Short mmCIF file of C-alpha atoms in Angstrom, two decimals:
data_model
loop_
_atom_site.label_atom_id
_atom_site.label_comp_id
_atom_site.label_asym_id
_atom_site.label_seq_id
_atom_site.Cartn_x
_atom_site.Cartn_y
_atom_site.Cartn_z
CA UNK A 1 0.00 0.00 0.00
CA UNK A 2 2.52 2.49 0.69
CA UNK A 3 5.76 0.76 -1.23
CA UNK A 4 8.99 3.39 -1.11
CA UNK A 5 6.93 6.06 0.61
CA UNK A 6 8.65 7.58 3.24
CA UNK A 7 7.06 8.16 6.63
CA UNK A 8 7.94 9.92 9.38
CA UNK A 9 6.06 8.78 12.42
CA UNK A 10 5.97 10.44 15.78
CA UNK A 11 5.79 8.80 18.92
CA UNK A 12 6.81 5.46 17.53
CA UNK A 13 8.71 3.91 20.46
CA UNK A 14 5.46 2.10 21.87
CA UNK A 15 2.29 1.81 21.92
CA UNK A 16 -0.06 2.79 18.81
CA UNK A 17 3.04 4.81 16.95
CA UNK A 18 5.05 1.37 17.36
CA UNK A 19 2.44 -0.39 15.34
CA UNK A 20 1.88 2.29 13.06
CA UNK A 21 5.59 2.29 12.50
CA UNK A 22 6.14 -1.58 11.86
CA UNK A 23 2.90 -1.93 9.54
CA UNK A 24 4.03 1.07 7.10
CA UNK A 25 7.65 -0.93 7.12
CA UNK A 26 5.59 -3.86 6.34
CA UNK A 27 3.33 -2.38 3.95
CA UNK A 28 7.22 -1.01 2.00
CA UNK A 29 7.43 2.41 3.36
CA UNK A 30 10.85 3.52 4.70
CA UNK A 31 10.42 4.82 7.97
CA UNK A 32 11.76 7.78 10.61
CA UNK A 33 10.85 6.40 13.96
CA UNK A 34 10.43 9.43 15.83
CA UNK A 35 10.46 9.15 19.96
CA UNK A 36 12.05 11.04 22.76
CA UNK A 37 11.95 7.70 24.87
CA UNK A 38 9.91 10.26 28.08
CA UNK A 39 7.94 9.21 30.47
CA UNK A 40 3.92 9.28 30.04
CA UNK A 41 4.42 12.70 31.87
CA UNK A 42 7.09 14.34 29.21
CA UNK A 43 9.81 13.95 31.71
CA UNK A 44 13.16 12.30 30.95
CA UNK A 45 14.16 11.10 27.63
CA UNK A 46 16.47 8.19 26.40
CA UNK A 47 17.15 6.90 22.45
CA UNK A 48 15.86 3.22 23.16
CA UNK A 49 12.49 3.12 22.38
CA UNK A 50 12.70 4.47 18.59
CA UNK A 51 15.93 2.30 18.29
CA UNK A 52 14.01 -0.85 19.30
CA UNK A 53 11.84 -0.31 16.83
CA UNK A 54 14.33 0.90 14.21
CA UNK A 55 15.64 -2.55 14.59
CA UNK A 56 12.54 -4.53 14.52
CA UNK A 57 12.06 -3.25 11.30
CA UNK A 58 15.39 -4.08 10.05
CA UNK A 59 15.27 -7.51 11.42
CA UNK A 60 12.00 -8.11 9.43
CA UNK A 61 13.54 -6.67 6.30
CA UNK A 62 12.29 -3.35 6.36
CA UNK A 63 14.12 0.92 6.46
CA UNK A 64 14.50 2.74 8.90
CA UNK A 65 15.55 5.41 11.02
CA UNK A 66 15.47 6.75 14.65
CA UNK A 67 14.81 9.95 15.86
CA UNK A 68 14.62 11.52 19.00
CA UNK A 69 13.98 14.62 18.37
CA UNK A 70 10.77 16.53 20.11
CA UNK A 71 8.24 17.56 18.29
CA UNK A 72 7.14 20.46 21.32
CA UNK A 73 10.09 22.67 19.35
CA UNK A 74 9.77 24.15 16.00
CA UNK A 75 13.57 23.63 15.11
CA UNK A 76 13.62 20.37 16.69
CA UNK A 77 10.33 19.06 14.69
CA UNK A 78 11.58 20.49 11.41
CA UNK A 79 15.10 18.29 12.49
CA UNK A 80 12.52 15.07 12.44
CA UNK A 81 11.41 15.84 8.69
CA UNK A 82 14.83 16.89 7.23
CA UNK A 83 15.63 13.19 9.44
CA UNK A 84 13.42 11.81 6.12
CA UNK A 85 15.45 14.12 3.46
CA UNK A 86 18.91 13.17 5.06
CA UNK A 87 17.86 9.35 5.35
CA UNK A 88 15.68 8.58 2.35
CA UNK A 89 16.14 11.76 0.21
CA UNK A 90 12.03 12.70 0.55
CA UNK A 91 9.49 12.64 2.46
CA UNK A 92 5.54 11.33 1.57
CA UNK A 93 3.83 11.01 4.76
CA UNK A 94 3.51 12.23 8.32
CA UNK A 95 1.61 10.52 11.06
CA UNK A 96 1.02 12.76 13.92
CA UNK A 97 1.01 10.56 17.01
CA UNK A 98 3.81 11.88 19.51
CA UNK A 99 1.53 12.98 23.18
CA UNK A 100 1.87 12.83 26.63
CA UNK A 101 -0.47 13.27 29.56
CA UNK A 102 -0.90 15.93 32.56
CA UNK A 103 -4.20 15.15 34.17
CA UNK A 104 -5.93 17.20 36.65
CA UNK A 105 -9.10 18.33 37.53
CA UNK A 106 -9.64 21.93 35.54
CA UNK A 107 -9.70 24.01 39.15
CA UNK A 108 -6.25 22.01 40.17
CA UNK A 109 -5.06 22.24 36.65
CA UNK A 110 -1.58 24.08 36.74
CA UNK A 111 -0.27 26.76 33.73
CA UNK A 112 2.16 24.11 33.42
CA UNK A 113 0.32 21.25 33.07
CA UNK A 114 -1.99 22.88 30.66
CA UNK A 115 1.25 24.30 28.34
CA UNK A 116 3.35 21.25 28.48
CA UNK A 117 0.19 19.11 27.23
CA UNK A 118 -0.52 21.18 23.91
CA UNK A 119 2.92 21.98 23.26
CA UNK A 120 3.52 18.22 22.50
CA UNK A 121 -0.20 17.44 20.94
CA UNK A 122 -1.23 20.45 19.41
CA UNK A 123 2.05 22.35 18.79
CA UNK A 124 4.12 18.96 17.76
CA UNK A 125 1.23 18.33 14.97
CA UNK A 126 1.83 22.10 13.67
CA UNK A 127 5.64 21.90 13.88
CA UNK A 128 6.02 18.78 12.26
CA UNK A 129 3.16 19.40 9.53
CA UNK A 130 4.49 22.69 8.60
CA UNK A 131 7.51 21.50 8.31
CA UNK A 132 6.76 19.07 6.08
CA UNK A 133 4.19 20.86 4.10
CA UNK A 134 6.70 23.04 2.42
CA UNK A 135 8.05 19.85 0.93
CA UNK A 136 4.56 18.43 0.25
CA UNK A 137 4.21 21.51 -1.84
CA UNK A 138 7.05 21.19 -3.41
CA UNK A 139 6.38 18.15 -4.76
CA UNK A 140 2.56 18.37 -5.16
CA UNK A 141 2.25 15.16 -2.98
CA UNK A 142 1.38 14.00 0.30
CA UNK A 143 -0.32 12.60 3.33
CA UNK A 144 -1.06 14.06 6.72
CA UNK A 145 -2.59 11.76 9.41
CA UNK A 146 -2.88 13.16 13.05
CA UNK A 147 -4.48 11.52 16.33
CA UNK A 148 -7.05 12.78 17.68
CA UNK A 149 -9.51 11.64 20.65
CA UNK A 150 -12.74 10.69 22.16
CA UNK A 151 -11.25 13.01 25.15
CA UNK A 152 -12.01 15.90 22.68
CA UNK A 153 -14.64 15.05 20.19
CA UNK A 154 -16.83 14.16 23.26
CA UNK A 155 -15.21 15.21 26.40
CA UNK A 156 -13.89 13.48 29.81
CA UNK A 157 -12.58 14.33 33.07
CA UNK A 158 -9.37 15.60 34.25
CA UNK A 159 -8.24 16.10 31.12
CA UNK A 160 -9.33 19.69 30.02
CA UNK A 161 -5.39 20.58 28.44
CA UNK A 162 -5.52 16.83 26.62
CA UNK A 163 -9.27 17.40 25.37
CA UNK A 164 -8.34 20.95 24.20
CA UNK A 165 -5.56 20.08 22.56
CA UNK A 166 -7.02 16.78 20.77
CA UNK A 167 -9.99 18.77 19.32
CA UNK A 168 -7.45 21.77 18.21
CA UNK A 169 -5.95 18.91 15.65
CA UNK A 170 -9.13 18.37 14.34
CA UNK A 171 -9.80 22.14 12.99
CA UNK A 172 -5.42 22.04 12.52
CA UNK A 173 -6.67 18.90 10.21
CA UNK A 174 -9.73 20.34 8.85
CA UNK A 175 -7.76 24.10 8.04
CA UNK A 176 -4.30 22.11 6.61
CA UNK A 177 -7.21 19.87 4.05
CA UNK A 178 -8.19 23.24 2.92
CA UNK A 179 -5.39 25.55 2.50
CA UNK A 180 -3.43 22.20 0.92
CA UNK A 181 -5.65 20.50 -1.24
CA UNK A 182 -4.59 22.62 -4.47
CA UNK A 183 -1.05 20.62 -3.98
CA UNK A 184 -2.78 17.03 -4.03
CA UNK A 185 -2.02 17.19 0.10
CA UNK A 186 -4.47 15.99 2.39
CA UNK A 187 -5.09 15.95 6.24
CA UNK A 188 -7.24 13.45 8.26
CA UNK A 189 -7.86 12.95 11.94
CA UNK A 190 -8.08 9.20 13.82
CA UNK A 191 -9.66 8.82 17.34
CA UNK A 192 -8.07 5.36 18.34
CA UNK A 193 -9.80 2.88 20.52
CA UNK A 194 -6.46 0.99 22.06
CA UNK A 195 -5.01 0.21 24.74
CA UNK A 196 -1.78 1.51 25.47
CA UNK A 197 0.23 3.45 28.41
CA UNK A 198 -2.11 6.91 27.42
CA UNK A 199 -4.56 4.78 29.36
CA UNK A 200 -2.81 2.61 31.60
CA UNK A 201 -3.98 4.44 34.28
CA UNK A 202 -7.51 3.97 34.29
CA UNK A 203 -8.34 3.81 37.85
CA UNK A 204 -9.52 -0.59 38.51
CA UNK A 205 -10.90 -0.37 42.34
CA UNK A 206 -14.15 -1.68 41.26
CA UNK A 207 -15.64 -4.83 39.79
CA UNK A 208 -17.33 -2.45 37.13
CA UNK A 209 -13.84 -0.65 36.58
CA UNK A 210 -12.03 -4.10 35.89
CA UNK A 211 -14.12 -5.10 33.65
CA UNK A 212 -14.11 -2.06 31.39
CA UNK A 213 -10.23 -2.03 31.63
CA UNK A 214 -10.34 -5.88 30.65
CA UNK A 215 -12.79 -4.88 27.55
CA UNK A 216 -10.67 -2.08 26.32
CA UNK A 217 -7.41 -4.32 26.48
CA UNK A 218 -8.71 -6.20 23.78
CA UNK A 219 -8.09 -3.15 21.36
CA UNK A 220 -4.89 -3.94 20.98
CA UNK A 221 -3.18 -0.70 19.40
CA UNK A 222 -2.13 -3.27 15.81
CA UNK A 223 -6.23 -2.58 15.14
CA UNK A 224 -5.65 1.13 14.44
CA UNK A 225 -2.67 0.69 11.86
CA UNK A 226 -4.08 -0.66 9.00
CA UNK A 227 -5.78 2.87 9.00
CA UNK A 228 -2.87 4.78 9.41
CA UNK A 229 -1.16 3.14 6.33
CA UNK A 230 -4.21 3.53 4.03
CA UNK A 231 -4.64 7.15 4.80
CA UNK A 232 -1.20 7.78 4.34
CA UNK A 233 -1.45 5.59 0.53
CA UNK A 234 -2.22 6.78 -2.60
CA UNK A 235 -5.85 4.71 -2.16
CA UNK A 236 -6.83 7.18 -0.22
CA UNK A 237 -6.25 10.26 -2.53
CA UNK A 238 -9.80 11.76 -2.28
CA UNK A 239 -10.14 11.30 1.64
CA UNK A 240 -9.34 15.00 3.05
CA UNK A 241 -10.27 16.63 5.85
CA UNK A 242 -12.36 13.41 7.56
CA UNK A 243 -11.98 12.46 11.32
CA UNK A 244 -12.34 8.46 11.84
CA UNK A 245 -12.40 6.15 14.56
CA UNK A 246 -11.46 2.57 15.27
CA UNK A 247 -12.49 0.36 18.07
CA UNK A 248 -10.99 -2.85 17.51
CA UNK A 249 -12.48 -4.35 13.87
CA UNK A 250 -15.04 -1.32 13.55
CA UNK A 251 -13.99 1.59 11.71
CA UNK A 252 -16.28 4.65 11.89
CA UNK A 253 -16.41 7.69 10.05
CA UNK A 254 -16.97 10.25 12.80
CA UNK A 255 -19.58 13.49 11.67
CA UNK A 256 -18.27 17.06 12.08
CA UNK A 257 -19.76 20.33 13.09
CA UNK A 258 -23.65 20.92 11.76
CA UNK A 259 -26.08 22.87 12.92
CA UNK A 260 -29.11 20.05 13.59
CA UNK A 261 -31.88 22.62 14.77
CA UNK A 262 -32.27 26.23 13.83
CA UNK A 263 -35.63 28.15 14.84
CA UNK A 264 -36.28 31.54 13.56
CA UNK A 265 -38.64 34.61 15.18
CA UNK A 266 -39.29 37.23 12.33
CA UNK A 267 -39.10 39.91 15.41
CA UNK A 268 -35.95 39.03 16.53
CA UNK A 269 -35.21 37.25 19.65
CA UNK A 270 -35.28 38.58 23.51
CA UNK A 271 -33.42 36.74 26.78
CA UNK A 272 -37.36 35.74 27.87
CA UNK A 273 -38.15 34.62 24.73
CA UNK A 274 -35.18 32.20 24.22
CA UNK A 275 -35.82 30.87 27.41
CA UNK A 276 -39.85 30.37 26.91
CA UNK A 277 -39.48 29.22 22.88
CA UNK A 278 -36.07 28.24 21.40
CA UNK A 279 -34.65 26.53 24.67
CA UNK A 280 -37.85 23.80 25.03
CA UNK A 281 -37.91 23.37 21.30
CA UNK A 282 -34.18 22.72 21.39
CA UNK A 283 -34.01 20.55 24.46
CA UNK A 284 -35.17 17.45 22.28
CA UNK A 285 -32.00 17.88 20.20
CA UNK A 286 -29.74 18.15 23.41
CA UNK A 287 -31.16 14.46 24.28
CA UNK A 288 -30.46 13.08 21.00
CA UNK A 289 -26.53 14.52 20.94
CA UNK A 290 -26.28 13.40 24.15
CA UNK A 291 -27.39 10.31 22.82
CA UNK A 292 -25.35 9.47 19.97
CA UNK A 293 -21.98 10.32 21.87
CA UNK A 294 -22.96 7.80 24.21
CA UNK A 295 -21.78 5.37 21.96
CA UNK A 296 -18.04 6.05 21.91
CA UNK A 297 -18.08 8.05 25.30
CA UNK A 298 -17.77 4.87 27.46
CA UNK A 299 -13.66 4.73 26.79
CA UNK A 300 -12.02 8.11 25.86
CA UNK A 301 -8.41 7.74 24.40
#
């Protein structure tokens, strides 16, 4: 699917990027194996992690290349694409997937823990896609696919800097499928259903909490690859600007933004008025959102 591509792939020491990472090797794409080695946190840092992978590519036949630069700087992110141009001489795809966690409560939540979060999710997926996209352009080719979450497309707790950032990529997605779509470039979103370390931490005091854990560790993060490597292949040329999930073999195509009830007063509306007509006629539609998320909000990633 993606045969001499090359693919840079943030995050890739563990977890979802590591299986992103070894199915676009196995799938013929050369890869940069991008991954400060950190804790879940963002502290520390060590080369191991994208060097294990590097080699379990290599040992399987495969290309690639570590990196451990962070994607939280702009000079150090645009060091992880011109990783690609030094090691392969191009570079076709990028696969947003570097994050860490800083959870709190919103009225505990620190400046600190807020910053440090979107630096890595939010800023890392502009750093890292601009840099690329001047080469994209360039070449009038390529592929952006960034992670988003549950945590942001529906919400959870303790994680308002996580959420924020999460739902940020989506419009960063949407806005890059615009503005790059005149250079055959596209941008699209997954919200993975996996487990993995981002959710290791799910609290398991109760019967009830055990046996959600036990039902999410069956999404093993090698479901959400095969995704990863058809949006980032030329079978996926007209997908732009879409936001999908996958929850172990379901795939879902996830909607976006629409208004789903408008109501109208030819006089213009008052405060009494919104409250006495537009609020109880809406109310119905605040059931049914409510509703559908329901479906997906049961395990935020």
């Amino acid at each position: 699917m993606v045969e001499g591509k090359v693919v840079v792939v943030t995050g890739a020491g563990g977890g979802i990027g590591r299986d992103i990472a070894l199915a676009m090797a196995a799938h013929g794409a050369k890869v940069v194996v991008n991954d400060i080695g950190a804790a879940l946190d963002g502290a520390g840092g060590s080369a191991g992690p994208a060097q294990q992978v590097v080699d379990e590519i290599r040992a399987a036949g495969g290309q690639a290349v570590p990196s451990t630069d962070s994607v939280a700087d702009a000079a150090s992110a645009a060091r992880i694409v011109q990783c690609a141009i030094d090691g392969f001489g191009r570079i076709d795809a990028v696969v947003n997937n570097a994050g860490i966690l800083r959870d709190r409560f919103f009225h505990k939540m620190s400046v600190d823990e807020w910053d440090s979060v979107l630096k890595v999710h939010l800023y890392g997926a502009y750093y890292v896609s601009r840099a690329a996209a001047t080469h994209f352009k360039e070449q009038e080719s390529g592929a952006l696919v960034h992670m988003t979450s549950t945590s942001g497309l529906i919400g959870n707790f303790g994680q308002a800097n996580y959420a924020a950032a999460k739902l940020g990529i989506v419009a960063l997605s949407k806005s890059i499928a615009l503005d790059m779509q005149k250079f055959n470039v596209r941008s699209n979103c997954i919200a993975p259903f996996a487990w993995s370390r981002m959710i290791g931490a799910i609290p398991t005091d109760t019967d009830e909490q055990r046996a959600r854990v036990d039902k999410i560790k069956q999404m093993t993060p090698a479901k959400v690859a095969p995704l990863a490597v058809y949006l980032a292949s030329d079978a996926a040329a007209a997908v732009n600007g879409q936001i999908f999930s996958v929850r172990n073999n379901e795939i879902s195509l996830i909607s976006q933004p629409r208004p789903v009830r408008s109501i109208h007063r030819s006089e213009g509306w008052t405060p009494q008025s919104i409250a006495e007509h537009a609020m109880p006629a809406m109310r119905a539609s605040f059931f049914e959102l409510d509703r559908s998320a329901d479906v997906f909000s049961w395990d935020p990633v």
